[in-house]
Short mmCIF file of C-alpha atoms in Angstrom, two decimals:
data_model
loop_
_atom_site.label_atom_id
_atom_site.label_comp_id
_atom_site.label_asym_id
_atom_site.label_seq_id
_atom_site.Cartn_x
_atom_site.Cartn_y
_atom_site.Cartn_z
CA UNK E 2 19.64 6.23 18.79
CA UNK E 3 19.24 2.98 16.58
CA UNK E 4 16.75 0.09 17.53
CA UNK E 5 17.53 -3.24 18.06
CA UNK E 6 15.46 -5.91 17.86
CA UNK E 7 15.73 -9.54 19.29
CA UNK E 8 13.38 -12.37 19.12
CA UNK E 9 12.68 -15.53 21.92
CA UNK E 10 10.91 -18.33 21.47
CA UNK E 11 8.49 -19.27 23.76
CA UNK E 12 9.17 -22.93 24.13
CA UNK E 13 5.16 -23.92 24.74
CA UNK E 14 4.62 -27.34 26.68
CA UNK E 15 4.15 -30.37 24.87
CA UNK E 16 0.61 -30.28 22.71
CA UNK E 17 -0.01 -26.27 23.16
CA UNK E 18 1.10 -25.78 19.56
CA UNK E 19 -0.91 -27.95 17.92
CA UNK E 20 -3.73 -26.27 20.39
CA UNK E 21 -2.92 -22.88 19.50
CA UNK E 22 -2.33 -23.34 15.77
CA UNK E 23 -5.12 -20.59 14.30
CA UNK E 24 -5.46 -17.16 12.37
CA UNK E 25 -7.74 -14.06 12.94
CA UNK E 26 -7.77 -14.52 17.00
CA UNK E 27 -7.09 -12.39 19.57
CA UNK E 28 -4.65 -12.11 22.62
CA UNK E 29 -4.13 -9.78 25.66
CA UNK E 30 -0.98 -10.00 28.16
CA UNK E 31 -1.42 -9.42 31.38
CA UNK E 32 0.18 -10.66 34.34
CA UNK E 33 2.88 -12.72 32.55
CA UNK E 34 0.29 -14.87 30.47
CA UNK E 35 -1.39 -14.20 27.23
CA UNK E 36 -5.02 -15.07 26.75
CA UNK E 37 -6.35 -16.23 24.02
CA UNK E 38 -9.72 -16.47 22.27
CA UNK E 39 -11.38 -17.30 18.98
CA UNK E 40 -9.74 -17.76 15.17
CA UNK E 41 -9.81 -20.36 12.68
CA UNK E 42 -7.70 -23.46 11.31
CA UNK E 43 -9.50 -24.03 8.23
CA UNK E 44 -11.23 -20.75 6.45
CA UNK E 45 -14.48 -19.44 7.72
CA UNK E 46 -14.25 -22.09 10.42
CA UNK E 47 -14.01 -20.87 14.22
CA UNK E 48 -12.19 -23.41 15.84
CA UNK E 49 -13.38 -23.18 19.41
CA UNK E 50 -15.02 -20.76 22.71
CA UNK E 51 -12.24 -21.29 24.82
CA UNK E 52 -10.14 -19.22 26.40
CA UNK E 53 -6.33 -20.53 26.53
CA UNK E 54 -3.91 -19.10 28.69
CA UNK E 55 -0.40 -19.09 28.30
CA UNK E 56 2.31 -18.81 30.69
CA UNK E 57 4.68 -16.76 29.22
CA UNK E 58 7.58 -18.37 31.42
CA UNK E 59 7.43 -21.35 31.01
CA UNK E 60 4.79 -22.32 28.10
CA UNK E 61 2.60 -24.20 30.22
CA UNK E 62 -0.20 -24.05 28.65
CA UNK E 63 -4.30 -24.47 29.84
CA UNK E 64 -7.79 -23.64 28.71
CA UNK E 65 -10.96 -22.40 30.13
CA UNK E 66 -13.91 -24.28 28.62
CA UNK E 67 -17.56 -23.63 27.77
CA UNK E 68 -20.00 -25.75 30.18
CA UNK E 69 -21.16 -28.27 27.79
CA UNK E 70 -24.73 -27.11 28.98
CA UNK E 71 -24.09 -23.78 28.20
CA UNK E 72 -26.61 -20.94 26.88
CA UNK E 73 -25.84 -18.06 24.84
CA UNK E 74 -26.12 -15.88 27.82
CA UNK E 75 -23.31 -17.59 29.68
CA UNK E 76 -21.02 -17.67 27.31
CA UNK E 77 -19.78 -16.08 23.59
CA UNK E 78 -20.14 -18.27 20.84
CA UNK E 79 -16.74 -19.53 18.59
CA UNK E 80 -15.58 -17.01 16.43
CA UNK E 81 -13.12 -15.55 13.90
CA UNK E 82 -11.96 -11.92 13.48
CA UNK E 83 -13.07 -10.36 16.39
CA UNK E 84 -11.28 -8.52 19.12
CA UNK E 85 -10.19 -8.57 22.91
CA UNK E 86 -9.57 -5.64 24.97
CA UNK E 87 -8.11 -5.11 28.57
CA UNK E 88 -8.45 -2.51 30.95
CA UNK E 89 -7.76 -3.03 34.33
CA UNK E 90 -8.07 -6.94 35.68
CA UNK E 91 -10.61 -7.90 32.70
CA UNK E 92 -11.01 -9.41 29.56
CA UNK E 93 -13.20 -7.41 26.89
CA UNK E 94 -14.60 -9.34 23.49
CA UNK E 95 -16.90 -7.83 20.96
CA UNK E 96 -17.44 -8.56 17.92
CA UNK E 97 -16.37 -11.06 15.00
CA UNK E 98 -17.66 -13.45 13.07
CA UNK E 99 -19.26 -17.04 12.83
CA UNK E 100 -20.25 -19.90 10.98
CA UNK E 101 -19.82 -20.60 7.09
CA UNK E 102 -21.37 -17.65 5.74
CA UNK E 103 -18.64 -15.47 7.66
CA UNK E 104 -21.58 -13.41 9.32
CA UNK E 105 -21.31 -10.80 12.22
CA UNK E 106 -22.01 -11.88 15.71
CA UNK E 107 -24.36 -9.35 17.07
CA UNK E 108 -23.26 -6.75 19.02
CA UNK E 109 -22.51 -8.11 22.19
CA UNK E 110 -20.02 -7.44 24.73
CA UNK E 111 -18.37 -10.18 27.20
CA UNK E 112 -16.74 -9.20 30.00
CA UNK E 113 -13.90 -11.91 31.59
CA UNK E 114 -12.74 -10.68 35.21
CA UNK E 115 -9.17 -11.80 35.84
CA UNK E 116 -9.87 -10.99 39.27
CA UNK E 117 -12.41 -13.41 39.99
CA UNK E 118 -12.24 -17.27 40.69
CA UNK E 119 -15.55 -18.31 38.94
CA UNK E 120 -13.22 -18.73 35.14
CA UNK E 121 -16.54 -17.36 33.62
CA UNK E 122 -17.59 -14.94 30.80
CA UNK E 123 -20.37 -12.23 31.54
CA UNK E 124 -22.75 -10.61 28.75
CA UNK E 125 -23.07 -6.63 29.51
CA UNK E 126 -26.14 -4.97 28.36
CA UNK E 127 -24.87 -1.84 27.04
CA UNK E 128 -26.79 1.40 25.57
CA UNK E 129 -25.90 4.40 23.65
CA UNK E 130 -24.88 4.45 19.92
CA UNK E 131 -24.61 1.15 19.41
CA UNK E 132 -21.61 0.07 17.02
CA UNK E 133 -22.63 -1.82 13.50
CA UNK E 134 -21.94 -5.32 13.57
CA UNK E 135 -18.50 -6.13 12.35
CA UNK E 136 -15.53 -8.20 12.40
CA UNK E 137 -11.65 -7.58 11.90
CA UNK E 138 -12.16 -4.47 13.74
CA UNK E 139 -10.29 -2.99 16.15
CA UNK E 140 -10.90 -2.56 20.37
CA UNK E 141 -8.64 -1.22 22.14
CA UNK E 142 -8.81 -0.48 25.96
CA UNK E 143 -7.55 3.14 27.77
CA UNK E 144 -7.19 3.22 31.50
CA UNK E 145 -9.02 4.56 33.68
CA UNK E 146 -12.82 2.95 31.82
CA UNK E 147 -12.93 3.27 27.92
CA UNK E 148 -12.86 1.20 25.27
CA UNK E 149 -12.25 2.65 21.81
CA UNK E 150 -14.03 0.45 18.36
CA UNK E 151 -12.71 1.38 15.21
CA UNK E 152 -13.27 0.27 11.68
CA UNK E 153 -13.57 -3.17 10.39
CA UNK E 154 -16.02 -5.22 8.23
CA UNK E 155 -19.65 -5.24 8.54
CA UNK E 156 -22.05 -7.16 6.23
CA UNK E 157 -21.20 -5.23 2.84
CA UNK E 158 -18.18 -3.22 2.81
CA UNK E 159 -16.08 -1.31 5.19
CA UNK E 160 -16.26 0.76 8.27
CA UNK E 161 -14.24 4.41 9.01
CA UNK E 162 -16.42 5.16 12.50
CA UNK E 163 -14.54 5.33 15.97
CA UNK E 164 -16.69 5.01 19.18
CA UNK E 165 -16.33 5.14 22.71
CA UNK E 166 -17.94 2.85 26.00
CA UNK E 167 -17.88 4.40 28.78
CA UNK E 168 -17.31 1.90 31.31
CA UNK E 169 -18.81 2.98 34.38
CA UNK E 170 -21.85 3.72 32.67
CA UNK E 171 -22.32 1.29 29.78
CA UNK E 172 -22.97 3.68 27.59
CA UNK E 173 -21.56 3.82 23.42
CA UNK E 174 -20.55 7.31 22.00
CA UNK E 175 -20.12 8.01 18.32
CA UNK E 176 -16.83 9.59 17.94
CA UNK E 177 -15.19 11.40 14.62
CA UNK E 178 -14.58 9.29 12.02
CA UNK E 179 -11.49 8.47 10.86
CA UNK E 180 -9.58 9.50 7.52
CA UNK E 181 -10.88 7.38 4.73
CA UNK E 182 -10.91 5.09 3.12
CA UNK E 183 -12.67 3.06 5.34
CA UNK E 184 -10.56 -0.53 6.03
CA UNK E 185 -10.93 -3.62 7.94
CA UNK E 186 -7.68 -5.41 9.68
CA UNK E 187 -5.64 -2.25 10.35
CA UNK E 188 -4.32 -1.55 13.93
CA UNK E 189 -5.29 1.45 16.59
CA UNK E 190 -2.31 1.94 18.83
CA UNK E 191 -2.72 3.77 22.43
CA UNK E 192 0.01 6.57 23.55
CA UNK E 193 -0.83 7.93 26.76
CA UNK E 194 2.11 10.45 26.70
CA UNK E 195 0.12 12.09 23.48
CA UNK E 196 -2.03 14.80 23.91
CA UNK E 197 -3.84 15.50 27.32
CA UNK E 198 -5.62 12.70 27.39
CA UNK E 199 -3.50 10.33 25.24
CA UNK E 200 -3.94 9.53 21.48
CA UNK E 201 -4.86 6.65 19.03
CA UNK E 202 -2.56 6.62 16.48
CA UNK E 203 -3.87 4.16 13.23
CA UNK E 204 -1.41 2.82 10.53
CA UNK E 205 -2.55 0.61 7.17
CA UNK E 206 -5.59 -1.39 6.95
CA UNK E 207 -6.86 -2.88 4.01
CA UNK E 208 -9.47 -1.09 1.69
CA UNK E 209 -9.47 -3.79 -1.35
CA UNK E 210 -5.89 -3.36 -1.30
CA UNK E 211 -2.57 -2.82 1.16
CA UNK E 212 -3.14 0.72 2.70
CA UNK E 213 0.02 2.07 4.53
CA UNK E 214 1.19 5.93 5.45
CA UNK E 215 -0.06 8.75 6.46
CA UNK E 216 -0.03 8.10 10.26
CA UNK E 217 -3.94 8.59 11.39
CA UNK E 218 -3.67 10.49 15.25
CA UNK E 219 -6.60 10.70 17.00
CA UNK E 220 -6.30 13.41 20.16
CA UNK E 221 -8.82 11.85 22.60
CA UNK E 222 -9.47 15.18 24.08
CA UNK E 223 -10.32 17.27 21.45
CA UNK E 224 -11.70 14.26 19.33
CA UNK E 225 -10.08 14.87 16.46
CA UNK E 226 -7.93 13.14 14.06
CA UNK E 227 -4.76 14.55 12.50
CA UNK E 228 -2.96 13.25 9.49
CA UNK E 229 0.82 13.36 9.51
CA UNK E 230 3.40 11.69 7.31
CA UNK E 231 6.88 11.52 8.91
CA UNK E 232 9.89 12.65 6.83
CA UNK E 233 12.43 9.34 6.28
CA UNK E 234 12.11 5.90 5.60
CA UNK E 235 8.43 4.60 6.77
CA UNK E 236 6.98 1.01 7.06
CA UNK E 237 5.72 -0.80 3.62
CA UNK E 238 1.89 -0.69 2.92
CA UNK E 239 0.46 -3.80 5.09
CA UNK E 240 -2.57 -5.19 6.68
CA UNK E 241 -3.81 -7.68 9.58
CA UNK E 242 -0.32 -6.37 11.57
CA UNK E 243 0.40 -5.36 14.98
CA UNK E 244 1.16 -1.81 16.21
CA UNK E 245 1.64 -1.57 19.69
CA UNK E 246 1.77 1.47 22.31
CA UNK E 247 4.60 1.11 24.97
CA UNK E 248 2.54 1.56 28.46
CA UNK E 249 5.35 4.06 29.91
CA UNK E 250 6.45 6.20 27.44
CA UNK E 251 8.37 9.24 28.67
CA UNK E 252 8.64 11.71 25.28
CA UNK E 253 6.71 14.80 27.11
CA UNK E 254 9.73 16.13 27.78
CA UNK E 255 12.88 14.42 26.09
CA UNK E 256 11.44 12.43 23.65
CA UNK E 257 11.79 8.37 22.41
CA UNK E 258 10.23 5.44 21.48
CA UNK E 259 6.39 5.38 21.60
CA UNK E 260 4.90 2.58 19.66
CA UNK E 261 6.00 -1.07 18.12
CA UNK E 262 5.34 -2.16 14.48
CA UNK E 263 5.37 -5.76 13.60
CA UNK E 264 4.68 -7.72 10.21
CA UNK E 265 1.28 -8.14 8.16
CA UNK E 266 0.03 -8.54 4.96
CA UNK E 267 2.08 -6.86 2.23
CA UNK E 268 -0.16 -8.33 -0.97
CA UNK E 269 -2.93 -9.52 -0.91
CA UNK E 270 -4.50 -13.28 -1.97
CA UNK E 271 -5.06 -13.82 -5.40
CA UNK E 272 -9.06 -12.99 -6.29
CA UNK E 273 -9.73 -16.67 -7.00
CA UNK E 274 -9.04 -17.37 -3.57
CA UNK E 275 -9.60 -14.59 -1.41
CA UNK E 276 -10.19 -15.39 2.25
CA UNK E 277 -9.30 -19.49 1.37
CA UNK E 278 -5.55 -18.37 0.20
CA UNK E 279 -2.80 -16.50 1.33
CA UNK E 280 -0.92 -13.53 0.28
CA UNK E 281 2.67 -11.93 0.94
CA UNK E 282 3.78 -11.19 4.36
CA UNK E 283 6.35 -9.28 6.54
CA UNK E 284 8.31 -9.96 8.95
CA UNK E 285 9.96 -6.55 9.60
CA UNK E 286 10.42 -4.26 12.62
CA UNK E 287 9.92 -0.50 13.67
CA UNK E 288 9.65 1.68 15.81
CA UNK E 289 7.78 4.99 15.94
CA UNK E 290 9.15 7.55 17.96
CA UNK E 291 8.39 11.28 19.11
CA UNK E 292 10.32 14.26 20.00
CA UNK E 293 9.97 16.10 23.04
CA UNK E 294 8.83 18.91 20.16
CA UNK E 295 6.07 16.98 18.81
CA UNK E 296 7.32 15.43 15.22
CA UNK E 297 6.87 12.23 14.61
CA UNK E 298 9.40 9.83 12.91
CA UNK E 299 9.54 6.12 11.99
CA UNK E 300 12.96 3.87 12.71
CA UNK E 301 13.61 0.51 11.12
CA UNK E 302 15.09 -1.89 14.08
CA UNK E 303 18.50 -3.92 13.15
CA UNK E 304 18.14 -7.53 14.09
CA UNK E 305 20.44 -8.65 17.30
CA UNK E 306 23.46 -10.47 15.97
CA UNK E 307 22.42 -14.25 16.90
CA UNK E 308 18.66 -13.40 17.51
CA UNK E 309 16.11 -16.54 15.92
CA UNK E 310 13.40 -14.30 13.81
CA UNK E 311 9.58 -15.95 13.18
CA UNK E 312 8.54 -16.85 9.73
CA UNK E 313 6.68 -14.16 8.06
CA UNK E 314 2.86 -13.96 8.81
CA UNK E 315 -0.04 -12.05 9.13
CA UNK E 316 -3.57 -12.35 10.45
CA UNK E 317 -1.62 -13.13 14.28
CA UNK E 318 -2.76 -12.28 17.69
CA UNK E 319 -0.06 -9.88 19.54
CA UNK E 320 0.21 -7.75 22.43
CA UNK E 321 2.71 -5.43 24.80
CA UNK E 322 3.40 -6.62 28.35
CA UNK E 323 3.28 -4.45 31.22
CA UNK E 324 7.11 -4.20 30.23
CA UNK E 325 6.76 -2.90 27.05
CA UNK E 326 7.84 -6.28 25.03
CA UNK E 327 5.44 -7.87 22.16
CA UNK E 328 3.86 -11.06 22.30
CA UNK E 329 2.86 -12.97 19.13
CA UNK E 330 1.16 -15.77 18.74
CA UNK E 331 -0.41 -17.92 15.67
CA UNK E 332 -1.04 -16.60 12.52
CA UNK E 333 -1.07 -17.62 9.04
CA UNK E 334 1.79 -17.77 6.35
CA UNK E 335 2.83 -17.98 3.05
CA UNK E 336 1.97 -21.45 2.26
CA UNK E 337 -1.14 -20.99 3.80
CA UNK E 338 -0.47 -22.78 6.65
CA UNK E 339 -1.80 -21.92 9.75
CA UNK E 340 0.83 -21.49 12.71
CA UNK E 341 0.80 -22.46 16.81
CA UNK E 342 3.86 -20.88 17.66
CA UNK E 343 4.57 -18.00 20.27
CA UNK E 344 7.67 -15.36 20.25
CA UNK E 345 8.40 -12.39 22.49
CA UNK E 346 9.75 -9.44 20.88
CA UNK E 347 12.39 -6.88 22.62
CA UNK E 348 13.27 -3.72 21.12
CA UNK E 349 15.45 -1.64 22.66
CA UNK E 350 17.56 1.34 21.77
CA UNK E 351 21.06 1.38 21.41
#
């Protein structure tokens, strides 16, 4: 059955654009708002530690601040290219990076309880394997406790490694690494309805240049990754993009639409420039689907006749609701301009 895709606005209150204009941040949905932390208006520059919250409704928007008195122990420092995770009622952040010299926080993790009243951040002593220090990673959160770290940029180069925390215990696993190369700004998709125990499924990246197919599947229960490139039309080699799992995918038996792929980085910024510039972006959408016999295929969606569409961009924040639509937010463009809108995303099949 054909996708179709369809764009809405979120019309954010007066102010929350210019608020909200930033690139390499991170958002989780949850509960009809998105939350918001970190990223950077002008290069190398984190812009602030709070944590805004839009309502994704009405576009009221608010922010939880810092206490000006604040230690480092109360509360994570400003910060570009790191990562939030959910799993349950919280907020996870690890990661990123800070200052001029663009170098990796330690690695700390901050725990935010939606749950609670108090509107403050908690530092979790952790153990184990203990990730390298990174930014433009990935985290991604799997119900019932785990959070999955994958790839990214430490110091000098790039990273390939996957681990686990365990959270009821704290405790960081080294898992397989992934096919190389190794990348930073790629995307780690969850599918529960993959595998026993659900899978990670990894497209593109960037590995001193656009990386795109093979699919990268990571079986959670046998810890292993598989390599599989689906017959067809596939996406365009692209970086700092979004692939999203839907959170009630029913393909075990009759097969469908599993994940949502939206825009990124097709080139690069010229040398000169690097991290100050911009490159080429997408603005494209597709879906990856799965049959109830286990192939894999890719499906470009068709635009809704009268649907608005978002300017190209990459480096954005975006996540799926509990619904299974995409939220982005921010970004930068082509004229390397940074960018405070916010958009839902609806695909649906025909």
């Amino acid at each position: 059955m054909p996708l179709i895709s369809s764009w809405a606005p979120i019309n954010l209150a007066p102010g929350a654009a210019q608020a909200l204009t930033r690139s390499s941040h991170a958002l989780i949905a949850h509960g009809g708002k998105a939350y918001i932390f970190g990223g950077e208006l002008k290069p190398r520059i984190p812009v602030d530690a709070d944590l805004h919250i839009v309502d994704l409704s009405s576009g009221q928007h608010s922010s939880i601040q810092p206490p000006s008195a604040a230690s480092a122990d109360e509360t994570p420092a400003p910060r570009v290219g790191s990562a939030l995770a959910k799993v349950g009622n919280a907020l996870y952040l690890w990661g990123g990076r800070g200052g001029k010299d663009m170098k990796p926080l330690s690695g700390e993790l901050w725990k935010f309880d939606l749950g609670k009243k108090d509107n403050a951040w908690e530092k979790l002593a952790t153990k184990g394997d203990q990730p390298e220090e990174r930014s433009y990673h990935v985290f991604t959160g799997v119900a019932p406790n785990t959070l999955y770290l994958h790839a990214g940029c430490p110091p000098t180069g790039r990273l390939s490694t996957l681990h686990a925390l365990d959270l009821t215990t704290l405790t960081w696993k080294s898992l397989a690494d992934a096919p190389e190369p190794a990348r930073g700004g790629t995307v780690l998709a969850s599918v529960p309805s993959v595998g026993t125990a659900g899978s990670l499924i990894r497209f593109g990246g960037f590995a001193g240049y656009e990386l795109g197919g093979p699919l990268d599947i990571y079986d959670i229960a046998q810890n292993k990754w598989e390599s599989v490139t689906p017959p067809g039309e596939s996406p365009s080699a692209r970086s700092v993009h979004a692939l999203l799992g839907l959170p009630n995918p029913n393909v075990k038996k009759q097969g469908g639409l599993v994940a949502i792929m939206y825009g990124g980085e097709r080139d690069p910024a010229p040398k000169e420039l690097g991290h100050d510039g911009a490159g080429r972006f997408l603005s494209d959408v597709w879906g990856l689907k799965r049959t109830a016999d286990g192939n894999w295929s890719w499906e470009k969606a068709t635009l809704k006749e009268g649907s608005e569409v978002p300017q190209p961009r990459g480096w954005f924040a975006a996540d799926i609701t509990e619904s299974g639509q995409l939220v982005v937010q921010g970004g930068l463009n082509e004229n390397n301009e940074r960018i405070g809108d916010a958009w839902v995303l609806t695909v649906e099949e025909a």
